[in-house]
Coordinates of C-alpha atoms in Angstrom, one line a residue:
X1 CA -214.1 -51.0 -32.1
X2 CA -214.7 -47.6 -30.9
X3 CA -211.3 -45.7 -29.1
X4 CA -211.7 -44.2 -25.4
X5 CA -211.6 -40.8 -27.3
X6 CA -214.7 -42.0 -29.7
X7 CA -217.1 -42.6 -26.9
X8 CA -215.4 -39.9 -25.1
X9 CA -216.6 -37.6 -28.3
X10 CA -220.2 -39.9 -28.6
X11 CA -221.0 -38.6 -25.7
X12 CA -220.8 -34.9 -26.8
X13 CA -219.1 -33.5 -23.8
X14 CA -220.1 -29.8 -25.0
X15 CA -223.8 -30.5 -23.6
X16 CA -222.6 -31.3 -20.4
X17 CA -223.0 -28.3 -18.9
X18 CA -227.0 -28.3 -19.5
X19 CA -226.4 -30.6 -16.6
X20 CA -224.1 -29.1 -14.5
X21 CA -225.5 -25.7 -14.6
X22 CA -229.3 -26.8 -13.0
X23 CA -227.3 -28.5 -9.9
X24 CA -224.8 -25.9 -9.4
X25 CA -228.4 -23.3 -9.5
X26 CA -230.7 -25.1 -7.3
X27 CA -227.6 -25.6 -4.8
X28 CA -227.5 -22.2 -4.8
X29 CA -231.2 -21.8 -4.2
X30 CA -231.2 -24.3 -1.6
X31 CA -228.3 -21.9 0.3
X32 CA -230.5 -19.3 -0.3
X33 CA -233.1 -21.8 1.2
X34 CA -231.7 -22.5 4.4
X35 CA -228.7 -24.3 3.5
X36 CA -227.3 -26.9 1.0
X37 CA -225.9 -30.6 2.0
X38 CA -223.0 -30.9 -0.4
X39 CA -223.7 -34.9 -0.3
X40 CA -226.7 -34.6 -2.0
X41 CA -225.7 -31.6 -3.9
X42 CA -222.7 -34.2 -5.5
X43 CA -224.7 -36.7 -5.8
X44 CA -227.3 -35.0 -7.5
X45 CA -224.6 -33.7 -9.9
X46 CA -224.0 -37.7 -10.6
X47 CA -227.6 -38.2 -11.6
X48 CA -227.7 -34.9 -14.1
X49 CA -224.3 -36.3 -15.3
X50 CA -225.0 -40.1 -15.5
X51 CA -228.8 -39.3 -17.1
X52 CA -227.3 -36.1 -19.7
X53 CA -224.7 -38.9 -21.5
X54 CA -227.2 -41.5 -21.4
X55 CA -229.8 -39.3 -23.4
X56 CA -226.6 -38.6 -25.6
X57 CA -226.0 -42.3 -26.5
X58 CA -229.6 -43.2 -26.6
X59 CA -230.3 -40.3 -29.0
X60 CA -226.8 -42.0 -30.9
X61 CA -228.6 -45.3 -31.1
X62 CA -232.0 -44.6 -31.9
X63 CA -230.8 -42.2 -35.0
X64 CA -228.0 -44.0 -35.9
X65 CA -230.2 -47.6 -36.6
X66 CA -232.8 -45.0 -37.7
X67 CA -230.4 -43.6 -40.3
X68 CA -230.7 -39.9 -39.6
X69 CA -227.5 -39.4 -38.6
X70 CA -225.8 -40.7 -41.6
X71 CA -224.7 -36.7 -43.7
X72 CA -224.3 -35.0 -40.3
X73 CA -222.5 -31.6 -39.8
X74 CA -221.5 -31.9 -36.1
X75 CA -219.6 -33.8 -34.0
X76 CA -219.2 -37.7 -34.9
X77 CA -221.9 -40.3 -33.8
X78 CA -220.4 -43.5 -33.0
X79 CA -223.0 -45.8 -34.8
X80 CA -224.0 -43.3 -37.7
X81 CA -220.2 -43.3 -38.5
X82 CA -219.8 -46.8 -38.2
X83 CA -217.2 -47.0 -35.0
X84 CA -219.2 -48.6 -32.3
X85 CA -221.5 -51.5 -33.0
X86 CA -225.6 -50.1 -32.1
X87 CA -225.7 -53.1 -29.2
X88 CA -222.8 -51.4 -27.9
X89 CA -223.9 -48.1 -27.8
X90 CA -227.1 -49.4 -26.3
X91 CA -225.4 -50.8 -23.7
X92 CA -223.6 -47.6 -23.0
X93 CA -227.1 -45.8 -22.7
X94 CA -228.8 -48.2 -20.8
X95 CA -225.8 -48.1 -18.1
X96 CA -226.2 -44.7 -17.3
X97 CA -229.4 -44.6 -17.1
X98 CA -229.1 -47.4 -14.2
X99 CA -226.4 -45.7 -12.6
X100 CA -228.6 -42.5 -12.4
X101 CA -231.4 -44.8 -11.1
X102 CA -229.5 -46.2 -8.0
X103 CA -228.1 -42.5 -7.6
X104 CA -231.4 -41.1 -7.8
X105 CA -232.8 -44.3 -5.1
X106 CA -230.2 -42.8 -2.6
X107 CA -231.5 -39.6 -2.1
X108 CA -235.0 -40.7 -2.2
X109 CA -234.3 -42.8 0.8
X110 CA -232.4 -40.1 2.5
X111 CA -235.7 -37.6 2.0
X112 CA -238.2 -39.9 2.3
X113 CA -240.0 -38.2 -0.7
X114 CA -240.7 -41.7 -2.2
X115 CA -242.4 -39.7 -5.0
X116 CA -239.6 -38.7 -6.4
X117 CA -239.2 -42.4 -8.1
X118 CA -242.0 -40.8 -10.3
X119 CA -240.1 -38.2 -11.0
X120 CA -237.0 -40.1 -11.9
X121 CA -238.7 -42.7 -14.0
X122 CA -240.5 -40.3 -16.0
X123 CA -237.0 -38.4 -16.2
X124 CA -235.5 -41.6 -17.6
X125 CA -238.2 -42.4 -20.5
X126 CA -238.1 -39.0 -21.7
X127 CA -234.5 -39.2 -22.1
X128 CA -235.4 -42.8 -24.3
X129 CA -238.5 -41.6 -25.9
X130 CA -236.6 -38.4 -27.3
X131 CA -235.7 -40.5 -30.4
X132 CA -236.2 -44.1 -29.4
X133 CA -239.1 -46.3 -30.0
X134 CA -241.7 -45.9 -32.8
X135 CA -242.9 -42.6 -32.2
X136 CA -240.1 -40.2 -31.0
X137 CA -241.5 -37.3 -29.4
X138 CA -238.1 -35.5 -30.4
X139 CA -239.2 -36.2 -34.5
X140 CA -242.6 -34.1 -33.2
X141 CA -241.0 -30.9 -32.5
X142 CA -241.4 -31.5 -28.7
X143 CA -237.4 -31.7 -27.9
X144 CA -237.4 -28.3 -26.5
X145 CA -240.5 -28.7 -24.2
X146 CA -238.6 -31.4 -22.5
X147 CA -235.4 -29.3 -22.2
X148 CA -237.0 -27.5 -20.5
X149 CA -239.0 -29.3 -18.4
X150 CA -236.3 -31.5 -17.6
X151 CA -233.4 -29.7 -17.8
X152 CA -235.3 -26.7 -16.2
X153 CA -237.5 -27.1 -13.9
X154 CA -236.8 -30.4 -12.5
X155 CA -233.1 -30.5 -12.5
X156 CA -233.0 -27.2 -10.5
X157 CA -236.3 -27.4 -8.3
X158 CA -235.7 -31.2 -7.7
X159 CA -231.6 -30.4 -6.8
X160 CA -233.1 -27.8 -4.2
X161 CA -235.4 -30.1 -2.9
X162 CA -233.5 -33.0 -2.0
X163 CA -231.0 -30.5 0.2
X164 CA -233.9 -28.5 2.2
X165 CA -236.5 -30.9 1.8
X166 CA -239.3 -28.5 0.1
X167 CA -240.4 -26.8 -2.6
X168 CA -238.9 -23.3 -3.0
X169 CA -240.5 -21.0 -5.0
X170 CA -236.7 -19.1 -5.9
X171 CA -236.1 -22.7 -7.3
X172 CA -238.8 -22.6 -9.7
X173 CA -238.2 -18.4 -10.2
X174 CA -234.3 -19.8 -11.0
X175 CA -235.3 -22.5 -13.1
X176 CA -236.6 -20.6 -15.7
X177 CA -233.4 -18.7 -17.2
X178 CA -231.6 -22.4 -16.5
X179 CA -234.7 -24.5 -18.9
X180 CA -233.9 -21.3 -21.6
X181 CA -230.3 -21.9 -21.7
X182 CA -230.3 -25.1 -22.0
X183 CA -233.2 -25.1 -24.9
X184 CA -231.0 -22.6 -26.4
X185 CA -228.2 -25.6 -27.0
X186 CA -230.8 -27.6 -28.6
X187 CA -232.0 -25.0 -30.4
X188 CA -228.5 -24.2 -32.4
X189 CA -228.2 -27.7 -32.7
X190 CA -231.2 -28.6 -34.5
X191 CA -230.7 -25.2 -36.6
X192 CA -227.5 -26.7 -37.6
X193 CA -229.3 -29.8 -38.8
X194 CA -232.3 -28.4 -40.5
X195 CA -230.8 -29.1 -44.1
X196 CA -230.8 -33.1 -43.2
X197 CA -233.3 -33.6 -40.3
X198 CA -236.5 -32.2 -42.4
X199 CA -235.4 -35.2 -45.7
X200 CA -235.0 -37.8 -43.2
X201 CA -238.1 -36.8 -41.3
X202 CA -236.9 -36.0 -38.6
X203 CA -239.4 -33.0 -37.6
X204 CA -237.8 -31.1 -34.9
X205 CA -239.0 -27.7 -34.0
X206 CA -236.5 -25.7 -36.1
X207 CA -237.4 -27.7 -39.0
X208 CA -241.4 -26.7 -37.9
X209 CA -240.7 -22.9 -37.4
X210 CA -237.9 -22.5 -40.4
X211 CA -234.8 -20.9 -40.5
X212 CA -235.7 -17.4 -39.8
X213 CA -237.7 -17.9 -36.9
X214 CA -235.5 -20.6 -35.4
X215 CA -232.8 -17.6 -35.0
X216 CA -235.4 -15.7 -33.5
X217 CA -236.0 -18.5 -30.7
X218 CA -232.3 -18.8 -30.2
X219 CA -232.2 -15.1 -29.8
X220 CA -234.6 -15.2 -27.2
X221 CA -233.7 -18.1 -25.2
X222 CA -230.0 -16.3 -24.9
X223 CA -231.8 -12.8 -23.5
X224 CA -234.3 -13.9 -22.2
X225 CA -232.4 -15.8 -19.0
X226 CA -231.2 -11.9 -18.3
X227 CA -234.2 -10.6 -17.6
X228 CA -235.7 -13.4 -15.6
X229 CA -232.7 -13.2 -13.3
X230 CA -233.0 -9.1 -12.9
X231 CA -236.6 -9.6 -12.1
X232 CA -235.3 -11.3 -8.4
X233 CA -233.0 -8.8 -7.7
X234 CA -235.7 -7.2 -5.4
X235 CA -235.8 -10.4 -3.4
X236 CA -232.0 -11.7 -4.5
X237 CA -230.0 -8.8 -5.2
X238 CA -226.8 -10.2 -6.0
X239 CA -228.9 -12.3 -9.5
X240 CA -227.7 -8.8 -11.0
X241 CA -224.1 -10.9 -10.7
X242 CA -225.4 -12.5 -14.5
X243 CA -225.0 -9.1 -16.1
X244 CA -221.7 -9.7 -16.1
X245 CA -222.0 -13.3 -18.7
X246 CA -224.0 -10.7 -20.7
X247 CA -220.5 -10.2 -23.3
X248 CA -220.6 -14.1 -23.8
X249 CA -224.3 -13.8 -25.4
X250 CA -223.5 -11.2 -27.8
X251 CA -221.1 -13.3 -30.4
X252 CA -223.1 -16.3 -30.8
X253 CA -226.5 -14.2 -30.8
X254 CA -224.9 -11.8 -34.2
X255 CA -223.8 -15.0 -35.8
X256 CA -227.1 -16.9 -35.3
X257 CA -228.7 -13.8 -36.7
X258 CA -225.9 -12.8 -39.2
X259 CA -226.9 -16.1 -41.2
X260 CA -224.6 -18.9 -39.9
X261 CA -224.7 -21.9 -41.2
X262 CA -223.4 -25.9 -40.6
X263 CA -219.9 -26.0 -39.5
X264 CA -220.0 -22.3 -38.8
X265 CA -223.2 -23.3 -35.7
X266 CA -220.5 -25.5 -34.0
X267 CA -218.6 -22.7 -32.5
X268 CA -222.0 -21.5 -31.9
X269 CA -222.9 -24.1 -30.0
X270 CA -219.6 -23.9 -27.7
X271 CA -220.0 -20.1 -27.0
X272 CA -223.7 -21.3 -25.8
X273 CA -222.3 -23.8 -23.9
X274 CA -219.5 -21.6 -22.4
X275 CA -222.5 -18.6 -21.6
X276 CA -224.4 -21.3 -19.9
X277 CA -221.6 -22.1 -17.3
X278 CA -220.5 -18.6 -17.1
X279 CA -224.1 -17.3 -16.2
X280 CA -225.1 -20.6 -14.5
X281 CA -221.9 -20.0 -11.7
X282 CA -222.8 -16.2 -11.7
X283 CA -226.5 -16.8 -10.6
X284 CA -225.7 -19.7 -8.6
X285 CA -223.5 -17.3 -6.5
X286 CA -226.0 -14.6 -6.4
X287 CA -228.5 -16.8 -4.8
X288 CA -226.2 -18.2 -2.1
X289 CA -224.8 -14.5 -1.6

C-alpha cells in the first residue's frame, strides 16, 4: 500500500503551479476588470487544483496499466512502480475530478452562466482522454494543444469570468504567456522521456519534432511569454513588472539548449516551474496595479 508521501509524490506537486498561476492571472485581470470576488477567485483555485492532480493520477493510471511508465527517468508513478494498486489510483483520479465538478456547479449557479457545465465537462474529458481510453490524444502529439487550451485560455479567461461576469479581452491577451508556460512544463517533460515514450509508442510531440527542435519549442515557450506581456504595457503598464522573472528563464533555457539530458531535465523542470510562479505573481500584480 502506497505511504501519504507516495501519493503525495504521484501527484507530481512540481506541476501544480500550471494551476495556480492561470487563477492568480485572470484574478488579476478581473481587478483590472472591475474588481475580483475573492470567493470565487478561491474557489476557482479549488477546481484548477482538484482538476491539475486528477489529470496527474489519471495520466498515472492510464500509462501505468498501459506499461509506458515502466524505465521512467522522473519522479515515481505509483502504479508503474508497483506501490499503489491501478483501482486505487483510479479512484484517486476519479475523486478529484468530482470534487472539481461540484466546485465548478457552485460558481455556475452563482453566475448563472449555465454554459459553463460545457466548459467544465469538456475540461474534465480532456484531462481523461490525455492518456486514457483507446485512443489517447496525448500518444497523438496533441498534449500541448490542450495545455494550452486548457491551462491557457480557459483557466485564465474562465477565472476572470466567473468574478466580473464577462468576457475580457485582457483575459484572453493574459492568457497567452500563461498557456506558453505551462506548455513549456510539458514540453521539458516529454523531452526528458523521448528515449522511452517513442519504443513504447507513446507519440508525443517531442518524440514528433525530435530532440533538436523540441529545445527549440522549449526555448520559445520560455521567451515568448515576455514579449506577449510587454505588448500590453501600452494598455497595462505595470505587465513590464515580468521583466523582472526574466533571470529565472535564462538557466533552464542554456541547459535545454546546452544538451541536457534525463535526470539532468528534472531540475529543468523545477526552474520552469519556479519561472512560472515567479512571472505568473509578477503579471498578475501588474494587471491589478
Amino acid at each position: 500500500m502506497a505511504t501519504p508521501a507516495e501519493w503525495f509524490a504521484g501527484a507530481r506537486p512540481r506541476t501544480l503551479p500550471a494551476a495556480v498561476v492561470p487563477v492568480a492571472v485572470g484574478t488579476g485581470a478581473a481587478v483590472s476588470d472591475g474588481g475580483a470576488i475573492w470567493w470565487r477567485a478561491l474557489l476557482a483555485l479549488f477546481v484548477a487544483l482538484a482538476l491539475q492532480v486528477g489529470v496527474n493520477y489519471a495520466n498515472d493510471y492510464s500509462d501505468g496499466v498501459k506499461g509506458t511508465d515502466r524505465d521512467r527517468v522522473g519522479p515515481m508513478r505509483l502504479v508503474g512502480s508497483g506501490v499503489a494498486a491501478p483501482r486505487d489510483v483510479l479512484a484517486a483520479a476519479l475523486g478529484c475530478f468530482l470534487a472539481a465538478a461540484v466546485a465548478g456547479l457552485v460558481l455556475v449557479v452563482a453566475t448563472g452562466a449555465w454554459w459553463l457545465l460545457l466548459v467544465g465537462l469538456a475540461a474534465i474529458l480532456a484531462a481523461w482522454f490525455y492518456t486514457g481510453g483507446s485512443r489517447p490524444y496525448g500518444y497523438r502529439a496533441l498534449g500541448e494543444v490542450s495545455v494550452f487550451v486548457f491551462f491557457g485560455l480557459v483557466a485564465v479567461v474562465g477565472t476572470t469570468y466567473v468574478q466580473v461576469e464577462r468576457l475580457s479581452w485582457v483575459a484572453v491577451a493574459a492568457a497567452v504567456p500563461v498557456g506558453l508556460l505551462a506548455c513549456a512544463l510539458l514540453v521539458v517533460n516529454n523531452l526528458r522521456d523521448i528515449a522511452t515514450d517513442g519504443p513504447s509508442g507513446k507519440r508525443t510531440l517531442a518524440v514528433v519534432l525530435g530532440d533538436t527542435r523540441t529545445r527549440l519549442l522549449y526555448s520559445a515557450a520560455l521567451i515568448l511569454p515576455f514579449a506577449v506581456a510587454i505588448a500590453l504595457v501600452p494598455w497595462r503598464p505595470f505587465a513590464a513588472l515580468t521583466l523582472l522573472a526574466l533571470p529565472l528563464a535564462l538557466p533552464p533555457v542554456r541547459a535545454v539548449r546546452s544538451g541536457a539530458v534525463g535526470p539532468a531535465l528534472i531540475a529543468t523542470l523545477q526552474q520552469t516551474g519556479r519561472l512560472q510562479l515567479v512571472f505568473g505573481a509578477l503579471f498578475a500584480l501588474g494587471l491589478a496595479l
